[in-house]
């Protein structure tokens, strides 16, 4: 069994601090990739309607032979521009999308349902959140949260709703550590979950400072980055389809970054995102 710590969320539920993300894993590969991850010891899986691999993910969950209550399954609402998310019709669209995700996954509940993007220029996310509240209150989802939200959108939800998102899933890695947003989260009981926690396996894997720390620790750069997330109190959901890397990314207990390592990683901030800035970003 893995020795991955859990984080207690603001509604008393717990989430493993390390999960397995499946963005860009084709549906027909998802079944074997997620199965490998579960066999390796991952208990938390992060998918989304737009990843179009909920069916494969669900197959792996069914085949894994792990009791459902030991797994933590996250999926996300694709609140795209092709539908009107305002008013009652918007809320009905959320409930329909949720039903579709559940059917594809072959589950009767998910542990966490997220609004994928705020699309703040449309102003419909508070209405979408009302439908999320209903799903939560009806017990069809154990927790509700958001993704790619900024402090302004979070302020709106905190003002207008009694259900506080359990977490905000945002881009976060040593080049883009999101210190201010994390402070805001901490002040409001919202956990921080990192997407692209390895910087999408790009330059950061060859970053000399990280390579040096990895050599000193006798670990890989990916493991150093994931350890940094864990020690920062952040939930991370790295993705890989390579079985050895899937296992490597889970094997991050048993070593500790020291103050010198953490100070060196803190110098790596560039302020550059890999993904779009959610504040101006509109999906269609
Ligand atoms: P990531 O930072 O997890 O990097 C993944 C890539 O890194 C892999 O494709 C592989 O090339 C490489 N890699 C992985 N493990 C490695 C290892 N041990 N050694 C060397 N290279 C390795 O990037 P990601 O997939 O963008 O993010 C992770 C997850 O976050 C996604 O799968 C998805 O679930 C979620 N996500 C969410 C959003 C959102 O808008 N909410 C956006 C992007 C990603």
PDB file of C-alpha atoms and ligand atoms in Angstrom:
ATOM      1  CA  UNK A   1       0.000   0.000   0.000  1.00  0.00           C
ATOM      2  CA  UNK A   2       1.119   3.517  -0.645  1.00  0.00           C
ATOM      3  CA  UNK A   3       2.211   5.822   2.124  1.00  0.00           C
ATOM      4  CA  UNK A   4       0.704   8.886   0.488  1.00  0.00           C
ATOM      5  CA  UNK A   5      -0.717  11.303   3.050  1.00  0.00           C
ATOM      6  CA  UNK A   6      -4.308  12.550   2.903  1.00  0.00           C
ATOM      7  CA  UNK A   7      -5.635  16.071   3.288  1.00  0.00           C
ATOM      8  CA  UNK A   8      -8.848  16.790   5.183  1.00  0.00           C
ATOM      9  CA  UNK A   9     -11.115  19.099   3.212  1.00  0.00           C
ATOM     10  CA  UNK A  10     -13.454  21.778   4.608  1.00  0.00           C
ATOM     11  CA  UNK A  11     -16.446  19.400   4.671  1.00  0.00           C
ATOM     12  CA  UNK A  12     -14.603  16.729   6.674  1.00  0.00           C
ATOM     13  CA  UNK A  13     -13.884  14.398   3.725  1.00  0.00           C
ATOM     14  CA  UNK A  14     -10.318  13.395   2.906  1.00  0.00           C
ATOM     15  CA  UNK A  15      -8.421  13.290  -0.395  1.00  0.00           C
ATOM     16  CA  UNK A  16      -5.087  11.565  -1.098  1.00  0.00           C
ATOM     17  CA  UNK A  17      -2.435  14.225  -1.585  1.00  0.00           C
ATOM     18  CA  UNK A  18      -1.151  12.475  -4.686  1.00  0.00           C
ATOM     19  CA  UNK A  19      -3.471  11.350  -7.460  1.00  0.00           C
ATOM     20  CA  UNK A  20      -3.282  10.251 -11.063  1.00  0.00           C
ATOM     21  CA  UNK A  21      -4.341  12.636 -13.852  1.00  0.00           C
ATOM     22  CA  UNK A  22      -5.528  11.408 -17.239  1.00  0.00           C
ATOM     23  CA  UNK A  23      -5.655  14.479 -19.500  1.00  0.00           C
ATOM     24  CA  UNK A  24      -4.625  13.501 -23.068  1.00  0.00           C
ATOM     25  CA  UNK A  25      -4.872   9.782 -22.348  1.00  0.00           C
ATOM     26  CA  UNK A  26      -7.042   8.370 -25.172  1.00  0.00           C
ATOM     27  CA  UNK A  27     -10.150   6.538 -23.987  1.00  0.00           C
ATOM     28  CA  UNK A  28      -8.918   3.168 -25.264  1.00  0.00           C
ATOM     29  CA  UNK A  29      -5.620   3.573 -23.364  1.00  0.00           C
ATOM     30  CA  UNK A  30      -7.218   4.948 -20.208  1.00  0.00           C
ATOM     31  CA  UNK A  31      -8.453   1.552 -19.030  1.00  0.00           C
ATOM     32  CA  UNK A  32      -4.963   0.036 -18.919  1.00  0.00           C
ATOM     33  CA  UNK A  33      -3.227   3.235 -17.728  1.00  0.00           C
ATOM     34  CA  UNK A  34      -5.654   3.800 -14.852  1.00  0.00           C
ATOM     35  CA  UNK A  35      -5.525   0.084 -14.003  1.00  0.00           C
ATOM     36  CA  UNK A  36      -1.713   0.303 -13.814  1.00  0.00           C
ATOM     37  CA  UNK A  37      -2.042   3.359 -11.585  1.00  0.00           C
ATOM     38  CA  UNK A  38      -4.498   1.697  -9.223  1.00  0.00           C
ATOM     39  CA  UNK A  39      -2.343  -1.438  -9.081  1.00  0.00           C
ATOM     40  CA  UNK A  40       0.672   0.753  -8.310  1.00  0.00           C
ATOM     41  CA  UNK A  41      -1.231   2.159  -5.319  1.00  0.00           C
ATOM     42  CA  UNK A  42      -2.907   5.355  -6.541  1.00  0.00           C
ATOM     43  CA  UNK A  43      -6.335   5.751  -5.017  1.00  0.00           C
ATOM     44  CA  UNK A  44      -7.255   9.128  -6.508  1.00  0.00           C
ATOM     45  CA  UNK A  45      -8.002   9.577 -10.228  1.00  0.00           C
ATOM     46  CA  UNK A  46      -8.585  12.934 -11.942  1.00  0.00           C
ATOM     47  CA  UNK A  47     -10.561  12.946 -15.199  1.00  0.00           C
ATOM     48  CA  UNK A  48     -12.977  15.376 -16.890  1.00  0.00           C
ATOM     49  CA  UNK A  49     -15.822  15.220 -19.384  1.00  0.00           C
ATOM     50  CA  UNK A  50     -13.681  17.052 -21.953  1.00  0.00           C
ATOM     51  CA  UNK A  51     -10.864  14.476 -21.691  1.00  0.00           C
ATOM     52  CA  UNK A  52     -13.258  12.015 -23.338  1.00  0.00           C
ATOM     53  CA  UNK A  53     -11.839   9.137 -21.323  1.00  0.00           C
ATOM     54  CA  UNK A  54     -14.448   8.700 -18.608  1.00  0.00           C
ATOM     55  CA  UNK A  55     -15.518   5.377 -20.161  1.00  0.00           C
ATOM     56  CA  UNK A  56     -11.995   3.913 -20.100  1.00  0.00           C
ATOM     57  CA  UNK A  57     -11.408   5.327 -16.629  1.00  0.00           C
ATOM     58  CA  UNK A  58     -14.632   3.705 -15.423  1.00  0.00           C
ATOM     59  CA  UNK A  59     -13.628   0.360 -16.914  1.00  0.00           C
ATOM     60  CA  UNK A  60     -10.377   0.447 -14.989  1.00  0.00           C
ATOM     61  CA  UNK A  61     -12.210   1.310 -11.778  1.00  0.00           C
ATOM     62  CA  UNK A  62     -14.598  -1.623 -12.302  1.00  0.00           C
ATOM     63  CA  UNK A  63     -11.790  -4.027 -13.127  1.00  0.00           C
ATOM     64  CA  UNK A  64      -9.386  -2.973 -10.405  1.00  0.00           C
ATOM     65  CA  UNK A  65     -11.090  -4.938  -7.652  1.00  0.00           C
ATOM     66  CA  UNK A  66     -10.588  -2.127  -5.138  1.00  0.00           C
ATOM     67  CA  UNK A  67     -13.662  -1.297  -3.025  1.00  0.00           C
ATOM     68  CA  UNK A  68     -15.323   1.841  -4.401  1.00  0.00           C
ATOM     69  CA  UNK A  69     -15.095   3.644  -1.053  1.00  0.00           C
ATOM     70  CA  UNK A  70     -11.297   3.298  -1.124  1.00  0.00           C
ATOM     71  CA  UNK A  71     -11.106   5.222  -4.405  1.00  0.00           C
ATOM     72  CA  UNK A  72     -11.368   8.975  -4.868  1.00  0.00           C
ATOM     73  CA  UNK A  73     -12.777   9.871  -8.278  1.00  0.00           C
ATOM     74  CA  UNK A  74     -12.824  13.427  -9.616  1.00  0.00           C
ATOM     75  CA  UNK A  75     -14.480  14.584 -12.820  1.00  0.00           C
ATOM     76  CA  UNK A  76     -15.254  18.036 -14.171  1.00  0.00           C
ATOM     77  CA  UNK A  77     -18.115  19.875 -15.816  1.00  0.00           C
ATOM     78  CA  UNK A  78     -17.325  21.131 -19.299  1.00  0.00           C
ATOM     79  CA  UNK A  79     -19.140  24.448 -19.062  1.00  0.00           C
ATOM     80  CA  UNK A  80     -18.371  25.238 -22.681  1.00  0.00           C
ATOM     81  CA  UNK A  81     -19.561  28.124 -24.788  1.00  0.00           C
ATOM     82  CA  UNK A  82     -21.960  26.043 -26.834  1.00  0.00           C
ATOM     83  CA  UNK A  83     -24.614  26.072 -24.085  1.00  0.00           C
ATOM     84  CA  UNK A  84     -26.305  28.836 -22.132  1.00  0.00           C
ATOM     85  CA  UNK A  85     -25.370  28.335 -18.482  1.00  0.00           C
ATOM     86  CA  UNK A  86     -27.708  30.969 -17.077  1.00  0.00           C
ATOM     87  CA  UNK A  87     -31.026  30.493 -15.300  1.00  0.00           C
ATOM     88  CA  UNK A  88     -32.897  27.245 -14.757  1.00  0.00           C
ATOM     89  CA  UNK A  89     -31.851  25.890 -18.162  1.00  0.00           C
ATOM     90  CA  UNK A  90     -28.211  26.362 -17.177  1.00  0.00           C
ATOM     91  CA  UNK A  91     -28.741  24.459 -13.944  1.00  0.00           C
ATOM     92  CA  UNK A  92     -30.585  21.689 -15.786  1.00  0.00           C
ATOM     93  CA  UNK A  93     -27.660  21.471 -18.227  1.00  0.00           C
ATOM     94  CA  UNK A  94     -25.294  20.932 -15.290  1.00  0.00           C
ATOM     95  CA  UNK A  95     -27.421  18.112 -13.911  1.00  0.00           C
ATOM     96  CA  UNK A  96     -27.590  16.483 -17.360  1.00  0.00           C
ATOM     97  CA  UNK A  97     -23.822  16.762 -17.837  1.00  0.00           C
ATOM     98  CA  UNK A  98     -23.285  15.244 -14.393  1.00  0.00           C
ATOM     99  CA  UNK A  99     -25.601  12.318 -15.224  1.00  0.00           C
ATOM    100  CA  UNK A 100     -23.671  11.735 -18.453  1.00  0.00           C
ATOM    101  CA  UNK A 101     -20.315  11.703 -16.657  1.00  0.00           C
ATOM    102  CA  UNK A 102     -21.638   9.311 -14.035  1.00  0.00           C
ATOM    103  CA  UNK A 103     -23.043   6.975 -16.717  1.00  0.00           C
ATOM    104  CA  UNK A 104     -19.767   6.997 -18.643  1.00  0.00           C
ATOM    105  CA  UNK A 105     -17.791   6.293 -15.500  1.00  0.00           C
ATOM    106  CA  UNK A 106     -20.270   3.552 -14.530  1.00  0.00           C
ATOM    107  CA  UNK A 107     -20.526   4.992 -11.011  1.00  0.00           C
ATOM    108  CA  UNK A 108     -23.408   6.053  -8.805  1.00  0.00           C
ATOM    109  CA  UNK A 109     -21.481   8.941  -7.223  1.00  0.00           C
ATOM    110  CA  UNK A 110     -18.220  10.789  -7.670  1.00  0.00           C
ATOM    111  CA  UNK A 111     -16.056  11.989  -4.836  1.00  0.00           C
ATOM    112  CA  UNK A 112     -15.414  15.402  -6.341  1.00  0.00           C
ATOM    113  CA  UNK A 113     -17.089  17.385  -9.113  1.00  0.00           C
ATOM    114  CA  UNK A 114     -15.355  20.530 -10.372  1.00  0.00           C
ATOM    115  CA  UNK A 115     -16.374  23.497 -12.537  1.00  0.00           C
ATOM    116  CA  UNK A 116     -13.605  23.184 -15.131  1.00  0.00           C
ATOM    117  CA  UNK A 117     -13.135  26.884 -16.024  1.00  0.00           C
ATOM    118  CA  UNK A 118     -14.754  30.024 -14.567  1.00  0.00           C
ATOM    119  CA  UNK A 119     -15.263  31.849 -17.918  1.00  0.00           C
ATOM    120  CA  UNK A 120     -15.735  35.021 -15.850  1.00  0.00           C
ATOM    121  CA  UNK A 121     -16.657  37.156 -18.876  1.00  0.00           C
ATOM    122  CA  UNK A 122     -20.028  35.349 -19.023  1.00  0.00           C
ATOM    123  CA  UNK A 123     -20.857  35.678 -15.317  1.00  0.00           C
ATOM    124  CA  UNK A 124     -22.664  32.331 -15.258  1.00  0.00           C
ATOM    125  CA  UNK A 125     -20.428  30.418 -12.833  1.00  0.00           C
ATOM    126  CA  UNK A 126     -22.531  31.429  -9.744  1.00  0.00           C
ATOM    127  CA  UNK A 127     -25.570  29.882 -11.438  1.00  0.00           C
ATOM    128  CA  UNK A 128     -23.599  26.755 -12.326  1.00  0.00           C
ATOM    129  CA  UNK A 129     -22.509  26.578  -8.685  1.00  0.00           C
ATOM    130  CA  UNK A 130     -26.188  26.516  -7.594  1.00  0.00           C
ATOM    131  CA  UNK A 131     -26.597  23.244  -9.488  1.00  0.00           C
ATOM    132  CA  UNK A 132     -23.386  21.977  -7.863  1.00  0.00           C
ATOM    133  CA  UNK A 133     -24.902  22.793  -4.469  1.00  0.00           C
ATOM    134  CA  UNK A 134     -27.929  20.698  -5.391  1.00  0.00           C
ATOM    135  CA  UNK A 135     -25.781  17.734  -6.453  1.00  0.00           C
ATOM    136  CA  UNK A 136     -23.920  18.022  -3.146  1.00  0.00           C
ATOM    137  CA  UNK A 137     -27.053  18.384  -1.037  1.00  0.00           C
ATOM    138  CA  UNK A 138     -28.657  15.417  -2.829  1.00  0.00           C
ATOM    139  CA  UNK A 139     -25.598  13.298  -1.948  1.00  0.00           C
ATOM    140  CA  UNK A 140     -24.783  12.526  -5.585  1.00  0.00           C
ATOM    141  CA  UNK A 141     -21.303  13.921  -5.126  1.00  0.00           C
ATOM    142  CA  UNK A 142     -19.291  13.814  -1.898  1.00  0.00           C
ATOM    143  CA  UNK A 143     -17.637  17.182  -2.495  1.00  0.00           C
ATOM    144  CA  UNK A 144     -17.820  20.075  -4.922  1.00  0.00           C
ATOM    145  CA  UNK A 145     -14.996  22.316  -6.020  1.00  0.00           C
ATOM    146  CA  UNK A 146     -13.673  24.500  -8.797  1.00  0.00           C
ATOM    147  CA  UNK A 147     -10.796  24.680 -11.217  1.00  0.00           C
ATOM    148  CA  UNK A 148      -8.936  27.651 -12.655  1.00  0.00           C
ATOM    149  CA  UNK A 149     -10.785  30.105 -10.400  1.00  0.00           C
ATOM    150  CA  UNK A 150      -9.192  33.373  -9.324  1.00  0.00           C
ATOM    151  CA  UNK A 151      -9.755  35.185  -6.034  1.00  0.00           C
ATOM    152  CA  UNK A 152     -12.464  37.361  -7.555  1.00  0.00           C
ATOM    153  CA  UNK A 153     -14.594  34.363  -8.565  1.00  0.00           C
ATOM    154  CA  UNK A 154     -13.933  32.679  -5.226  1.00  0.00           C
ATOM    155  CA  UNK A 155     -15.020  35.859  -3.422  1.00  0.00           C
ATOM    156  CA  UNK A 156     -18.286  35.753  -5.389  1.00  0.00           C
ATOM    157  CA  UNK A 157     -18.980  32.140  -4.419  1.00  0.00           C
ATOM    158  CA  UNK A 158     -18.122  32.798  -0.757  1.00  0.00           C
ATOM    159  CA  UNK A 159     -20.491  35.772  -0.760  1.00  0.00           C
ATOM    160  CA  UNK A 160     -23.376  34.126  -2.581  1.00  0.00           C
ATOM    161  CA  UNK A 161     -23.234  30.525  -1.371  1.00  0.00           C
ATOM    162  CA  UNK A 162     -23.059  28.635   1.892  1.00  0.00           C
ATOM    163  CA  UNK A 163     -21.199  25.776   0.170  1.00  0.00           C
ATOM    164  CA  UNK A 164     -17.495  26.627   0.045  1.00  0.00           C
ATOM    165  CA  UNK A 165     -15.529  24.824  -2.710  1.00  0.00           C
ATOM    166  CA  UNK A 166     -13.390  22.128  -1.064  1.00  0.00           C
ATOM    167  CA  UNK A 167     -10.522  22.917  -3.409  1.00  0.00           C
ATOM    168  CA  UNK A 168      -9.412  24.906  -6.428  1.00  0.00           C
ATOM    169  CA  UNK A 169      -7.461  22.944  -9.044  1.00  0.00           C
ATOM    170  CA  UNK A 170      -5.018  25.312 -10.759  1.00  0.00           C
ATOM    171  CA  UNK A 171      -1.808  25.294 -12.767  1.00  0.00           C
ATOM    172  CA  UNK A 172       1.019  25.042 -10.245  1.00  0.00           C
ATOM    173  CA  UNK A 173       4.674  23.979 -10.530  1.00  0.00           C
ATOM    174  CA  UNK A 174       8.053  25.477  -9.549  1.00  0.00           C
ATOM    175  CA  UNK A 175       7.909  27.982 -12.451  1.00  0.00           C
ATOM    176  CA  UNK A 176       4.433  29.086 -11.378  1.00  0.00           C
ATOM    177  CA  UNK A 177       3.987  28.482  -7.640  1.00  0.00           C
ATOM    178  CA  UNK A 178       0.831  30.580  -7.119  1.00  0.00           C
ATOM    179  CA  UNK A 179       1.853  31.874  -3.677  1.00  0.00           C
ATOM    180  CA  UNK A 180      -0.848  34.563  -3.475  1.00  0.00           C
ATOM    181  CA  UNK A 181      -3.663  32.287  -4.536  1.00  0.00           C
ATOM    182  CA  UNK A 182      -2.484  29.632  -2.076  1.00  0.00           C
ATOM    183  CA  UNK A 183      -2.545  32.186   0.725  1.00  0.00           C
ATOM    184  CA  UNK A 184      -6.085  33.126  -0.202  1.00  0.00           C
ATOM    185  CA  UNK A 185      -7.096  29.452  -0.245  1.00  0.00           C
ATOM    186  CA  UNK A 186      -5.522  28.849   3.165  1.00  0.00           C
ATOM    187  CA  UNK A 187      -7.346  31.858   4.631  1.00  0.00           C
ATOM    188  CA  UNK A 188     -10.702  30.505   3.396  1.00  0.00           C
ATOM    189  CA  UNK A 189     -10.334  26.779   4.086  1.00  0.00           C
ATOM    190  CA  UNK A 190      -9.974  25.891   0.405  1.00  0.00           C
ATOM    191  CA  UNK A 191      -7.346  23.266  -0.496  1.00  0.00           C
ATOM    192  CA  UNK A 192      -4.986  23.811  -3.427  1.00  0.00           C
ATOM    193  CA  UNK A 193      -4.679  21.138  -6.102  1.00  0.00           C
ATOM    194  CA  UNK A 194      -1.917  21.426  -8.718  1.00  0.00           C
ATOM    195  CA  UNK A 195      -2.491  20.644 -12.370  1.00  0.00           C
ATOM    196  CA  UNK A 196       0.577  20.138 -14.544  1.00  0.00           C
ATOM    197  CA  UNK A 197       2.503  19.537 -11.286  1.00  0.00           C
ATOM    198  CA  UNK A 198       5.553  18.398 -13.317  1.00  0.00           C
ATOM    199  CA  UNK A 199       5.329  21.353 -15.686  1.00  0.00           C
ATOM    200  CA  UNK A 200       3.976  18.963 -18.328  1.00  0.00           C
ATOM    201  CA  UNK A 201       7.313  17.139 -18.363  1.00  0.00           C
ATOM    202  CA  UNK A 202       8.983  20.008 -20.255  1.00  0.00           C
ATOM    203  CA  UNK A 203      11.942  22.270 -19.262  1.00  0.00           C
ATOM    204  CA  UNK A 204      11.528  21.743 -15.534  1.00  0.00           C
ATOM    205  CA  UNK A 205      12.677  18.122 -15.836  1.00  0.00           C
ATOM    206  CA  UNK A 206      16.080  19.375 -17.029  1.00  0.00           C
ATOM    207  CA  UNK A 207      16.218  22.411 -14.727  1.00  0.00           C
ATOM    208  CA  UNK A 208      19.809  22.399 -13.299  1.00  0.00           C
ATOM    209  CA  UNK A 209      18.710  23.409  -9.776  1.00  0.00           C
ATOM    210  CA  UNK A 210      16.266  20.510  -9.654  1.00  0.00           C
ATOM    211  CA  UNK A 211      18.783  18.107 -11.202  1.00  0.00           C
ATOM    212  CA  UNK A 212      21.258  19.033  -8.456  1.00  0.00           C
ATOM    213  CA  UNK A 213      18.694  18.471  -5.701  1.00  0.00           C
ATOM    214  CA  UNK A 214      17.670  15.158  -7.288  1.00  0.00           C
ATOM    215  CA  UNK A 215      21.302  14.004  -7.336  1.00  0.00           C
ATOM    216  CA  UNK A 216      21.786  15.037  -3.724  1.00  0.00           C
ATOM    217  CA  UNK A 217      18.589  13.240  -2.656  1.00  0.00           C
ATOM    218  CA  UNK A 218      19.221  10.168  -4.807  1.00  0.00           C
ATOM    219  CA  UNK A 219      15.836  10.702  -6.479  1.00  0.00           C
ATOM    220  CA  UNK A 220      14.550  11.755  -9.904  1.00  0.00           C
ATOM    221  CA  UNK A 221      13.631  15.338 -10.774  1.00  0.00           C
ATOM    222  CA  UNK A 222       9.960  14.306 -11.068  1.00  0.00           C
ATOM    223  CA  UNK A 223      10.099  12.887  -7.542  1.00  0.00           C
ATOM    224  CA  UNK A 224      11.715  16.067  -6.214  1.00  0.00           C
ATOM    225  CA  UNK A 225       8.947  18.180  -7.768  1.00  0.00           C
ATOM    226  CA  UNK A 226       6.218  15.958  -6.357  1.00  0.00           C
ATOM    227  CA  UNK A 227       7.873  15.972  -2.933  1.00  0.00           C
ATOM    228  CA  UNK A 228       7.904  19.795  -3.138  1.00  0.00           C
ATOM    229  CA  UNK A 229       4.130  19.784  -3.754  1.00  0.00           C
ATOM    230  CA  UNK A 230       3.518  17.460  -0.806  1.00  0.00           C
ATOM    231  CA  UNK A 231       5.711  19.491   1.554  1.00  0.00           C
ATOM    232  CA  UNK A 232       3.906  22.661   0.377  1.00  0.00           C
ATOM    233  CA  UNK A 233       0.565  21.189   1.438  1.00  0.00           C
ATOM    234  CA  UNK A 234      -0.576  21.011  -2.175  1.00  0.00           C
ATOM    235  CA  UNK A 235      -2.462  18.092  -3.757  1.00  0.00           C
ATOM    236  CA  UNK A 236      -0.763  16.926  -6.988  1.00  0.00           C
ATOM    237  CA  UNK A 237      -2.143  14.842  -9.859  1.00  0.00           C
ATOM    238  CA  UNK A 238       0.772  13.933 -12.162  1.00  0.00           C
ATOM    239  CA  UNK A 239       0.064  12.162 -15.433  1.00  0.00           C
ATOM    240  CA  UNK A 240       2.085   9.501 -17.224  1.00  0.00           C
ATOM    241  CA  UNK A 241       1.146   6.505 -19.337  1.00  0.00           C
ATOM    242  CA  UNK A 242       4.516   4.819 -18.811  1.00  0.00           C
ATOM    243  CA  UNK A 243       4.177   2.150 -16.099  1.00  0.00           C
ATOM    244  CA  UNK A 244       7.646   2.771 -14.618  1.00  0.00           C
ATOM    245  CA  UNK A 245       6.935   6.523 -14.359  1.00  0.00           C
ATOM    246  CA  UNK A 246       3.465   5.914 -12.939  1.00  0.00           C
ATOM    247  CA  UNK A 247       5.186   3.974 -10.134  1.00  0.00           C
ATOM    248  CA  UNK A 248       8.063   6.446  -9.829  1.00  0.00           C
ATOM    249  CA  UNK A 249       5.657   9.345  -9.336  1.00  0.00           C
ATOM    250  CA  UNK A 250       3.988   7.595  -6.413  1.00  0.00           C
ATOM    251  CA  UNK A 251       7.263   6.692  -4.734  1.00  0.00           C
ATOM    252  CA  UNK A 252       7.854  10.013  -3.026  1.00  0.00           C
ATOM    253  CA  UNK A 253       7.682   9.053   0.624  1.00  0.00           C
ATOM    254  CA  UNK A 254      10.846   8.300   2.572  1.00  0.00           C
ATOM    255  CA  UNK A 255      12.776  11.448   1.769  1.00  0.00           C
ATOM    256  CA  UNK A 256      12.494  15.062   2.734  1.00  0.00           C
ATOM    257  CA  UNK A 257      13.547  18.247   0.953  1.00  0.00           C
ATOM    258  CA  UNK A 258      15.523  20.369   3.417  1.00  0.00           C
ATOM    259  CA  UNK A 259      15.405  24.133   3.888  1.00  0.00           C
ATOM    260  CA  UNK A 260      18.242  24.623   1.412  1.00  0.00           C
ATOM    261  CA  UNK A 261      16.393  22.589  -1.281  1.00  0.00           C
ATOM    262  CA  UNK A 262      13.172  24.515  -0.683  1.00  0.00           C
ATOM    263  CA  UNK A 263      14.972  27.858  -0.860  1.00  0.00           C
ATOM    264  CA  UNK A 264      16.605  26.836  -4.155  1.00  0.00           C
ATOM    265  CA  UNK A 265      13.254  25.754  -5.644  1.00  0.00           C
ATOM    266  CA  UNK A 266      11.737  29.082  -4.568  1.00  0.00           C
ATOM    267  CA  UNK A 267      14.175  30.857  -6.918  1.00  0.00           C
ATOM    268  CA  UNK A 268      12.761  29.036  -9.965  1.00  0.00           C
ATOM    269  CA  UNK A 269       9.582  31.105 -10.256  1.00  0.00           C
ATOM    270  CA  UNK A 270       9.301  32.664 -13.719  1.00  0.00           C
ATOM    271  CA  UNK A 271       5.666  33.717 -13.538  1.00  0.00           C
ATOM    272  CA  UNK A 272       5.123  31.988 -16.888  1.00  0.00           C
ATOM    273  CA  UNK A 273       2.097  29.764 -17.340  1.00  0.00           C
ATOM    274  CA  UNK A 274       2.021  26.694 -19.567  1.00  0.00           C
ATOM    275  CA  UNK A 275      -1.723  26.971 -19.991  1.00  0.00           C
ATOM    276  CA  UNK A 276      -3.974  29.950 -20.693  1.00  0.00           C
ATOM    277  CA  UNK A 277      -4.735  32.653 -18.133  1.00  0.00           C
ATOM    278  CA  UNK A 278      -8.191  31.617 -16.890  1.00  0.00           C
ATOM    279  CA  UNK A 279      -9.253  35.213 -16.272  1.00  0.00           C
ATOM    280  CA  UNK A 280      -9.392  36.010 -19.968  1.00  0.00           C
ATOM    281  CA  UNK A 281      -9.923  32.554 -21.288  1.00  0.00           C
ATOM    282  CA  UNK A 282     -13.134  31.416 -22.953  1.00  0.00           C
ATOM    283  CA  UNK A 283     -13.614  27.889 -24.240  1.00  0.00           C
ATOM    284  CA  UNK A 284     -16.075  27.065 -26.943  1.00  0.00           C
TER     285      UNK A 284
HETATM  286  P1  LIG B   1       2.131  16.887 -15.734  1.00  0.00           P
HETATM  287  O1  LIG B   1       2.834  18.049 -15.126  1.00  0.00           O
HETATM  288  O2  LIG B   1       1.552  15.846 -14.871  1.00  0.00           O
HETATM  289  O3  LIG B   1       3.160  16.248 -16.778  1.00  0.00           O
HETATM  290  C1  LIG B   1       2.838  15.106 -17.490  1.00  0.00           C
HETATM  291  C2  LIG B   1       3.952  14.764 -18.469  1.00  0.00           C
HETATM  292  O4  LIG B   1       5.199  14.716 -17.794  1.00  0.00           O
HETATM  293  C3  LIG B   1       3.769  13.369 -19.054  1.00  0.00           C
HETATM  294  O5  LIG B   1       2.986  13.414 -20.203  1.00  0.00           O
HETATM  295  C4  LIG B   1       5.189  12.938 -19.343  1.00  0.00           C
HETATM  296  O6  LIG B   1       5.610  13.475 -20.571  1.00  0.00           O
HETATM  297  C5  LIG B   1       5.977  13.622 -18.250  1.00  0.00           C
HETATM  298  N1  LIG B   1       6.265  12.760 -17.070  1.00  0.00           N
HETATM  299  C6  LIG B   1       5.378  12.287 -16.159  1.00  0.00           C
HETATM  300  N2  LIG B   1       6.024  11.588 -15.207  1.00  0.00           N
HETATM  301  C7  LIG B   1       7.335  11.624 -15.525  1.00  0.00           C
HETATM  302  C8  LIG B   1       8.492  11.089 -14.921  1.00  0.00           C
HETATM  303  N3  LIG B   1       8.432  10.407 -13.794  1.00  0.00           N
HETATM  304  N4  LIG B   1       9.686  11.322 -15.531  1.00  0.00           N
HETATM  305  C9  LIG B   1       9.768  12.039 -16.667  1.00  0.00           C
HETATM  306  N5  LIG B   1       8.702  12.576 -17.283  1.00  0.00           N
HETATM  307  C10 LIG B   1       7.499  12.366 -16.717  1.00  0.00           C
HETATM  308  O7  LIG B   1       1.059  17.527 -16.749  1.00  0.00           O
HETATM  309  P2  LIG B   1      -0.481  17.420 -17.063  1.00  0.00           P
HETATM  310  O8  LIG B   1      -0.857  16.102 -17.606  1.00  0.00           O
HETATM  311  O9  LIG B   1      -0.767  18.637 -17.855  1.00  0.00           O
HETATM  312  O10 LIG B   1      -1.199  17.613 -15.645  1.00  0.00           O
HETATM  313  C11 LIG B   1      -1.554  16.544 -14.805  1.00  0.00           C
HETATM  314  C12 LIG B   1      -3.048  16.396 -14.699  1.00  0.00           C
HETATM  315  O11 LIG B   1      -3.646  17.619 -14.261  1.00  0.00           O
HETATM  316  C13 LIG B   1      -3.751  16.109 -16.020  1.00  0.00           C
HETATM  317  O12 LIG B   1      -3.563  14.794 -16.466  1.00  0.00           O
HETATM  318  C14 LIG B   1      -5.165  16.445 -15.668  1.00  0.00           C
HETATM  319  O13 LIG B   1      -5.754  15.406 -14.909  1.00  0.00           O
HETATM  320  C15 LIG B   1      -4.966  17.696 -14.800  1.00  0.00           C
HETATM  321  N6  LIG B   1      -5.107  18.955 -15.569  1.00  0.00           N
HETATM  322  C16 LIG B   1      -6.157  19.771 -15.285  1.00  0.00           C
HETATM  323  C17 LIG B   1      -6.334  20.975 -15.958  1.00  0.00           C
HETATM  324  C18 LIG B   1      -7.503  21.859 -15.605  1.00  0.00           C
HETATM  325  O14 LIG B   1      -7.784  22.804 -16.352  1.00  0.00           O
HETATM  326  N7  LIG B   1      -8.190  21.598 -14.527  1.00  0.00           N
HETATM  327  C19 LIG B   1      -5.427  21.355 -16.967  1.00  0.00           C
HETATM  328  C20 LIG B   1      -4.349  20.518 -17.240  1.00  0.00           C
HETATM  329  C21 LIG B   1      -4.194  19.336 -16.532  1.00  0.00           C
END
